[in-house]
Amino acid sequence: MEDAATFIGSLGVTLLLLAFLLNVARRLQTENVLYISLNLVGAALACLSSYLIDFLPFVVLEGVWALVAAVALVRRARARYRP
């Protein structure tokens, strides 16, 4: 199980860092759907990994991060489809 948690966590952190690097390089803006999606998926995977290794502080951190990204995606979708 620890190998799976390491793989899942590594993938999640890679996605989070990719979003960050693309933003710093001015390739993705924070309002971009890809940026928000990378944060959502990356944080969710990091949260799952932390849960699997029973490390509560990062479960909370990454869980809140994923929740904030999910809310941002929903708000963006609602704003896009307003008449």
N, CA, C and O atoms as a GROMACS GRO file, in nm:
protein
  332
    1MET      N    1   0.083  -0.120   0.000
    1MET     CA    2   0.000   0.000   0.000
    1MET      C    3   0.087   0.126   0.000
    1MET      O    4   0.049   0.227  -0.058
    2GLU      N    5   0.202   0.119   0.065
    2GLU     CA    6   0.289   0.236   0.072
    2GLU      C    7   0.343   0.275  -0.065
    2GLU      O    8   0.358   0.394  -0.093
    3ASP      N    9   0.372   0.176  -0.150
    3ASP     CA   10   0.418   0.208  -0.286
    3ASP      C   11   0.309   0.280  -0.365
    3ASP      O   12   0.338   0.374  -0.438
    4ALA      N   13   0.185   0.237  -0.350
    4ALA     CA   14   0.074   0.303  -0.419
    4ALA      C   15   0.058   0.445  -0.368
    4ALA      O   16   0.037   0.537  -0.447
    5ALA      N   17   0.067   0.464  -0.238
    5ALA     CA   18   0.054   0.598  -0.180
    5ALA      C   19   0.166   0.689  -0.230
    5ALA      O   20   0.142   0.807  -0.259
    6THR      N   21   0.286   0.636  -0.241
    6THR     CA   22   0.398   0.715  -0.292
    6THR      C   23   0.375   0.754  -0.437
    6THR      O   24   0.399   0.869  -0.475
    7PHE      N   25   0.330   0.661  -0.518
    7PHE     CA   26   0.303   0.691  -0.660
    7PHE      C   27   0.192   0.795  -0.674
    7PHE      O   28   0.206   0.892  -0.748
    8ILE      N   29   0.083   0.774  -0.601
    8ILE     CA   30  -0.031   0.866  -0.608
    8ILE      C   31   0.011   1.006  -0.560
    8ILE      O   32  -0.022   1.106  -0.624
    9GLY      N   33   0.082   1.012  -0.451
    9GLY     CA   34   0.128   1.140  -0.398
    9GLY      C   35   0.225   1.209  -0.491
    9GLY      O   36   0.218   1.331  -0.509
   10SER      N   37   0.315   1.133  -0.550
   10SER     CA   38   0.412   1.191  -0.645
   10SER      C   39   0.342   1.248  -0.767
   10SER      O   40   0.378   1.355  -0.815
   11LEU      N   41   0.242   1.177  -0.817
   11LEU     CA   42   0.166   1.226  -0.931
   11LEU      C   43   0.091   1.355  -0.894
   11LEU      O   44   0.091   1.452  -0.970
   12GLY      N   45   0.029   1.356  -0.778
   12GLY     CA   46  -0.043   1.474  -0.733
   12GLY      C   47   0.047   1.595  -0.717
   12GLY      O   48   0.014   1.705  -0.763
   13VAL      N   49   0.161   1.576  -0.653
   13VAL     CA   50   0.255   1.686  -0.633
   13VAL      C   51   0.310   1.734  -0.767
   13VAL      O   52   0.332   1.854  -0.785
   14THR      N   53   0.334   1.643  -0.859
   14THR     CA   54   0.381   1.682  -0.993
   14THR      C   55   0.280   1.772  -1.062
   14THR      O   56   0.317   1.872  -1.123
   15LEU      N   57   0.152   1.738  -1.052
   15LEU     CA   58   0.048   1.822  -1.113
   15LEU      C   59   0.041   1.959  -1.047
   15LEU      O   60   0.026   2.060  -1.116
   16LEU      N   61   0.051   1.963  -0.915
   16LEU     CA   62   0.049   2.091  -0.844
   16LEU      C   63   0.168   2.178  -0.884
   16LEU      O   64   0.153   2.297  -0.908
   17LEU      N   65   0.285   2.117  -0.890
   17LEU     CA   66   0.404   2.193  -0.928
   17LEU      C   67   0.399   2.238  -1.074
   17LEU      O   68   0.445   2.347  -1.107
   18LEU      N   69   0.343   2.155  -1.161
   18LEU     CA   70   0.328   2.192  -1.301
   18LEU      C   71   0.239   2.316  -1.313
   18LEU      O   72   0.272   2.410  -1.386
   19ALA      N   73   0.127   2.317  -1.242
   19ALA     CA   74   0.038   2.434  -1.244
   19ALA      C   75   0.111   2.557  -1.193
   19ALA      O   76   0.100   2.665  -1.251
   20PHE      N   77   0.185   2.542  -1.086
   20PHE     CA   78   0.259   2.654  -1.028
   20PHE      C   79   0.365   2.706  -1.125
   20PHE      O   80   0.374   2.827  -1.147
   21LEU      N   81   0.443   2.617  -1.183
   21LEU     CA   82   0.549   2.658  -1.275
   21LEU      C   83   0.492   2.725  -1.400
   21LEU      O   84   0.547   2.826  -1.446
   22LEU      N   85   0.384   2.671  -1.454
   22LEU     CA   86   0.322   2.732  -1.571
   22LEU      C   87   0.266   2.871  -1.538
   22LEU      O   88   0.268   2.960  -1.623
   23ASN      N   89   0.217   2.888  -1.418
   23ASN     CA   90   0.168   3.019  -1.376
   23ASN      C   91   0.283   3.118  -1.360
   23ASN      O   92   0.273   3.231  -1.408
   24VAL      N   93   0.389   3.078  -1.295
   24VAL     CA   94   0.504   3.166  -1.275
   24VAL      C   95   0.567   3.203  -1.410
   24VAL      O   96   0.615   3.315  -1.428
   25ALA      N   97   0.566   3.109  -1.504
   25ALA     CA   98   0.621   3.134  -1.638
   25ALA      C   99   0.524   3.212  -1.727
   25ALA      O  100   0.553   3.240  -1.843
   26ARG      N  101   0.409   3.247  -1.671
   26ARG     CA  102   0.304   3.322  -1.741
   26ARG      C  103   0.248   3.247  -1.862
   26ARG      O  104   0.210   3.307  -1.963
   27ARG      N  105   0.244   3.116  -1.850
   27ARG     CA  106   0.183   3.032  -1.953
   27ARG      C  107   0.038   2.999  -1.920
   27ARG      O  108  -0.042   2.970  -2.009
   28LEU      N  109   0.004   3.004  -1.791
   28LEU     CA  110  -0.132   2.980  -1.744
   28LEU      C  111  -0.168   3.085  -1.641
   28LEU      O  112  -0.092   3.112  -1.548
   29GLN      N  113  -0.285   3.144  -1.657
   29GLN     CA  114  -0.336   3.238  -1.558
   29GLN      C  115  -0.416   3.159  -1.453
   29GLN      O  116  -0.465   3.050  -1.480
   30THR      N  117  -0.429   3.216  -1.336
   30THR     CA  118  -0.499   3.146  -1.228
   30THR      C  119  -0.646   3.124  -1.258
   30THR      O  120  -0.709   3.038  -1.197
   31GLU      N  121  -0.703   3.199  -1.351
   31GLU     CA  122  -0.844   3.183  -1.387
   31GLU      C  123  -0.863   3.076  -1.494
   31GLU      O  124  -0.977   3.039  -1.525
   32ASN      N  125  -0.755   3.025  -1.551
   32ASN     CA  126  -0.761   2.927  -1.658
   32ASN      C  127  -0.814   2.793  -1.606
   32ASN      O  128  -0.776   2.748  -1.498
   33VAL      N  129  -0.902   2.732  -1.684
   33VAL     CA  130  -0.962   2.604  -1.643
   33VAL      C  131  -0.855   2.497  -1.623
   33VAL      O  132  -0.865   2.416  -1.531
   34LEU      N  133  -0.753   2.495  -1.708
   34LEU     CA  134  -0.646   2.395  -1.694
   34LEU      C  135  -0.571   2.416  -1.562
   34LEU      O  136  -0.540   2.319  -1.493
   35TYR      N  137  -0.542   2.539  -1.528
   35TYR     CA  138  -0.473   2.569  -1.403
   35TYR      C  139  -0.555   2.520  -1.283
   35TYR      O  140  -0.503   2.454  -1.194
   36ILE      N  141  -0.682   2.553  -1.284
   36ILE     CA  142  -0.770   2.513  -1.173
   36ILE      C  143  -0.783   2.361  -1.168
   36ILE      O  144  -0.782   2.301  -1.061
   37SER      N  145  -0.795   2.298  -1.284
   37SER     CA  146  -0.809   2.152  -1.291
   37SER      C  147  -0.683   2.081  -1.243
   37SER      O  148  -0.692   1.982  -1.171
   38LEU      N  149  -0.566   2.132  -1.281
   38LEU     CA  150  -0.441   2.073  -1.232
   38LEU      C  151  -0.434   2.082  -1.081
   38LEU      O  152  -0.389   1.988  -1.015
   39ASN      N  153  -0.477   2.194  -1.025
   39ASN     CA  154  -0.479   2.209  -0.880
   39ASN      C  155  -0.579   2.114  -0.814
   39ASN      O  156  -0.550   2.054  -0.711
   40LEU      N  157  -0.695   2.101  -0.875
   40LEU     CA  158  -0.798   2.012  -0.819
   40LEU      C  159  -0.751   1.867  -0.818
   40LEU      O  160  -0.756   1.801  -0.714
   41VAL      N  161  -0.707   1.819  -0.932
   41VAL     CA  162  -0.665   1.678  -0.941
   41VAL      C  163  -0.538   1.654  -0.859
   41VAL      O  164  -0.528   1.554  -0.788
   42GLY      N  165  -0.443   1.745  -0.869
   42GLY     CA  166  -0.319   1.730  -0.793
   42GLY      C  167  -0.343   1.727  -0.643
   42GLY      O  168  -0.289   1.642  -0.572
   43ALA      N  169  -0.424   1.819  -0.595
   43ALA     CA  170  -0.453   1.824  -0.451
   43ALA      C  171  -0.534   1.702  -0.406
   43ALA      O  172  -0.511   1.649  -0.298
   44ALA      N  173  -0.627   1.658  -0.490
   44ALA     CA  174  -0.707   1.540  -0.454
   44ALA      C  175  -0.618   1.416  -0.444
   44ALA      O  176  -0.634   1.335  -0.353
   45LEU      N  177  -0.525   1.401  -0.538
   45LEU     CA  178  -0.434   1.287  -0.534
   45LEU      C  179  -0.340   1.296  -0.413
   45LEU      O  180  -0.315   1.195  -0.347
   46ALA      N  181  -0.289   1.414  -0.384
   46ALA     CA  182  -0.203   1.431  -0.267
   46ALA      C  183  -0.281   1.405  -0.138
   46ALA      O  184  -0.227   1.349  -0.042
   47CYS      N  185  -0.407   1.445  -0.136
   47CYS     CA  186  -0.494   1.419  -0.021
   47CYS      C  187  -0.513   1.268  -0.001
   47CYS      O  188  -0.502   1.217   0.110
   48LEU      N  189  -0.542   1.200  -0.110
   48LEU     CA  190  -0.560   1.054  -0.103
   48LEU      C  191  -0.433   0.986  -0.054
   48LEU      O  192  -0.438   0.898   0.032
   49SER      N  193  -0.320   1.027  -0.107
   49SER     CA  194  -0.193   0.970  -0.065
   49SER      C  195  -0.170   0.992   0.084
   49SER      O  196  -0.128   0.900   0.155
   50SER      N  197  -0.197   1.112   0.131
   50SER     CA  198  -0.180   1.142   0.274
   50SER      C  199  -0.274   1.061   0.360
   50SER      O  200  -0.239   1.018   0.470
   51TYR      N  201  -0.395   1.039   0.310
   51TYR     CA  202  -0.491   0.955   0.382
   51TYR      C  203  -0.440   0.811   0.391
   51TYR      O  204  -0.450   0.747   0.496
   52LEU      N  205  -0.385   0.762   0.280
   52LEU     CA  206  -0.336   0.623   0.278
   52LEU      C  207  -0.220   0.600   0.374
   52LEU      O  208  -0.204   0.489   0.427
   53ILE      N  209  -0.140   0.703   0.398
   53ILE     CA  210  -0.030   0.688   0.493
   53ILE      C  211  -0.066   0.743   0.631
   53ILE      O  212   0.018   0.751   0.720
   54ASP      N  213  -0.194   0.781   0.647
   54ASP     CA  214  -0.247   0.826   0.776
   54ASP      C  215  -0.174   0.950   0.829
   54ASP      O  216  -0.133   0.954   0.945
   55PHE      N  217  -0.159   1.051   0.742
   55PHE     CA  218  -0.095   1.176   0.781
   55PHE      C  219  -0.198   1.287   0.772
   55PHE      O  220  -0.212   1.354   0.670
   56LEU      N  221  -0.271   1.306   0.882
   56LEU     CA  222  -0.386   1.395   0.888
   56LEU      C  223  -0.359   1.541   0.850
   56LEU      O  224  -0.442   1.601   0.781
   57PRO      N  225  -0.248   1.601   0.892
   57PRO     CA  226  -0.228   1.742   0.856
   57PRO      C  227  -0.233   1.767   0.705
   57PRO      O  228  -0.289   1.867   0.660
   58PHE      N  229  -0.176   1.678   0.627
   58PHE     CA  230  -0.179   1.696   0.482
   58PHE      C  231  -0.311   1.651   0.420
   58PHE      O  232  -0.347   1.698   0.312
   59VAL      N  233  -0.382   1.563   0.486
   59VAL     CA  234  -0.518   1.531   0.440
   59VAL      C  235  -0.602   1.659   0.446
   59VAL      O  236  -0.676   1.690   0.352
   60VAL      N  237  -0.591   1.732   0.556
   60VAL     CA  238  -0.666   1.857   0.572
   60VAL      C  239  -0.619   1.960   0.471
   60VAL      O  240  -0.701   2.020   0.400
   61LEU      N  241  -0.489   1.982   0.462
   61LEU     CA  242  -0.433   2.082   0.370
   61LEU      C  243  -0.475   2.055   0.226
   61LEU      O  244  -0.529   2.143   0.160
   62GLU      N  245  -0.450   1.935   0.179
   62GLU     CA  246  -0.479   1.902   0.040
   62GLU      C  247  -0.629   1.890   0.015
   62GLU      O  248  -0.676   1.920  -0.095
   63GLY      N  249  -0.703   1.845   0.115
   63GLY     CA  250  -0.848   1.838   0.100
   63GLY      C  251  -0.910   1.976   0.083
   63GLY      O  252  -0.997   1.995  -0.001
   64VAL      N  253  -0.864   2.072   0.163
   64VAL     CA  254  -0.914   2.209   0.150
   64VAL      C  255  -0.870   2.267   0.016
   64VAL      O  256  -0.948   2.336  -0.050
   65TRP      N  257  -0.746   2.240  -0.025
   65TRP     CA  258  -0.695   2.288  -0.153
   65TRP      C  259  -0.783   2.236  -0.267
   65TRP      O  260  -0.821   2.312  -0.357
   66ALA      N  261  -0.815   2.108  -0.264
   66ALA     CA  262  -0.900   2.048  -0.368
   66ALA      C  263  -1.040   2.108  -0.364
   66ALA      O  264  -1.099   2.135  -0.469
   67LEU      N  265  -1.094   2.129  -0.246
   67LEU     CA  266  -1.227   2.188  -0.232
   67LEU      C  267  -1.231   2.330  -0.290
   67LEU      O  268  -1.325   2.366  -0.360
   68VAL      N  269  -1.130   2.410  -0.260
   68VAL     CA  270  -1.123   2.547  -0.313
   68VAL      C  271  -1.116   2.544  -0.465
   68VAL      O  272  -1.183   2.623  -0.532
   69ALA      N  273  -1.037   2.454  -0.520
   69ALA     CA  274  -1.026   2.442  -0.666
   69ALA      C  275  -1.159   2.397  -0.727
   69ALA      O  276  -1.198   2.446  -0.833
   70ALA      N  277  -1.228   2.305  -0.662
   70ALA     CA  278  -1.358   2.258  -0.712
   70ALA      C  279  -1.460   2.372  -0.712
   70ALA      O  280  -1.535   2.388  -0.808
   71VAL      N  281  -1.462   2.451  -0.607
   71VAL     CA  282  -1.552   2.566  -0.601
   71VAL      C  283  -1.518   2.665  -0.712
   71VAL      O  284  -1.608   2.721  -0.775
   72ALA      N  285  -1.391   2.688  -0.736
   72ALA     CA  286  -1.349   2.780  -0.843
   72ALA      C  287  -1.396   2.730  -0.980
   72ALA      O  288  -1.440   2.809  -1.063
   73LEU      N  289  -1.388   2.599  -1.003
   73LEU     CA  290  -1.435   2.543  -1.130
   73LEU      C  291  -1.586   2.560  -1.146
   73LEU      O  292  -1.634   2.595  -1.254
   74VAL      N  293  -1.659   2.535  -1.040
   74VAL     CA  294  -1.805   2.550  -1.045
   74VAL      C  295  -1.842   2.696  -1.071
   74VAL      O  296  -1.929   2.724  -1.154
   75ARG      N  297  -1.778   2.786  -1.002
   75ARG     CA  298  -1.806   2.929  -1.022
   75ARG      C  299  -1.774   2.972  -1.165
   75ARG      O  300  -1.848   3.049  -1.226
   76ARG      N  301  -1.664   2.922  -1.216
   76ARG     CA  302  -1.625   2.956  -1.354
   76ARG      C  303  -1.727   2.902  -1.453
   76ARG      O  304  -1.764   2.971  -1.548
   77ALA      N  305  -1.773   2.781  -1.431
   77ALA     CA  306  -1.873   2.722  -1.520
   77ALA      C  307  -2.004   2.798  -1.513
   77ALA      O  308  -2.066   2.824  -1.617
   78ARG      N  309  -2.047   2.836  -1.395
   78ARG     CA  310  -2.172   2.912  -1.380
   78ARG      C  311  -2.162   3.048  -1.448
   78ARG      O  312  -2.257   3.092  -1.513
   79ALA      N  313  -2.049   3.114  -1.432
   79ALA     CA  314  -2.030   3.246  -1.493
   79ALA      C  315  -2.030   3.237  -1.645
   79ALA      O  316  -2.076   3.328  -1.714
   80ARG      N  317  -1.978   3.129  -1.695
   80ARG     CA  318  -1.969   3.112  -1.841
   80ARG      C  319  -2.105   3.092  -1.904
   80ARG      O  320  -2.129   3.136  -2.017
   81TYR      N  321  -2.194   3.026  -1.834
   81TYR     CA  322  -2.324   2.991  -1.892
   81TYR      C  323  -2.438   3.082  -1.845
   81TYR      O  324  -2.555   3.048  -1.861
   82ARG      N  325  -2.404   3.196  -1.787
   82ARG     CA  326  -2.508   3.293  -1.749
   82ARG      C  327  -2.558   3.365  -1.874
   82ARG      O  328  -2.479   3.401  -1.961
   83PRO      N  329  -2.689   3.385  -1.881
   83PRO     CA  330  -2.743   3.458  -1.998
   83PRO      C  331  -2.708   3.606  -1.995
   83PRO      O  332  -2.746   3.680  -2.086
   0.00000   0.00000   0.00000
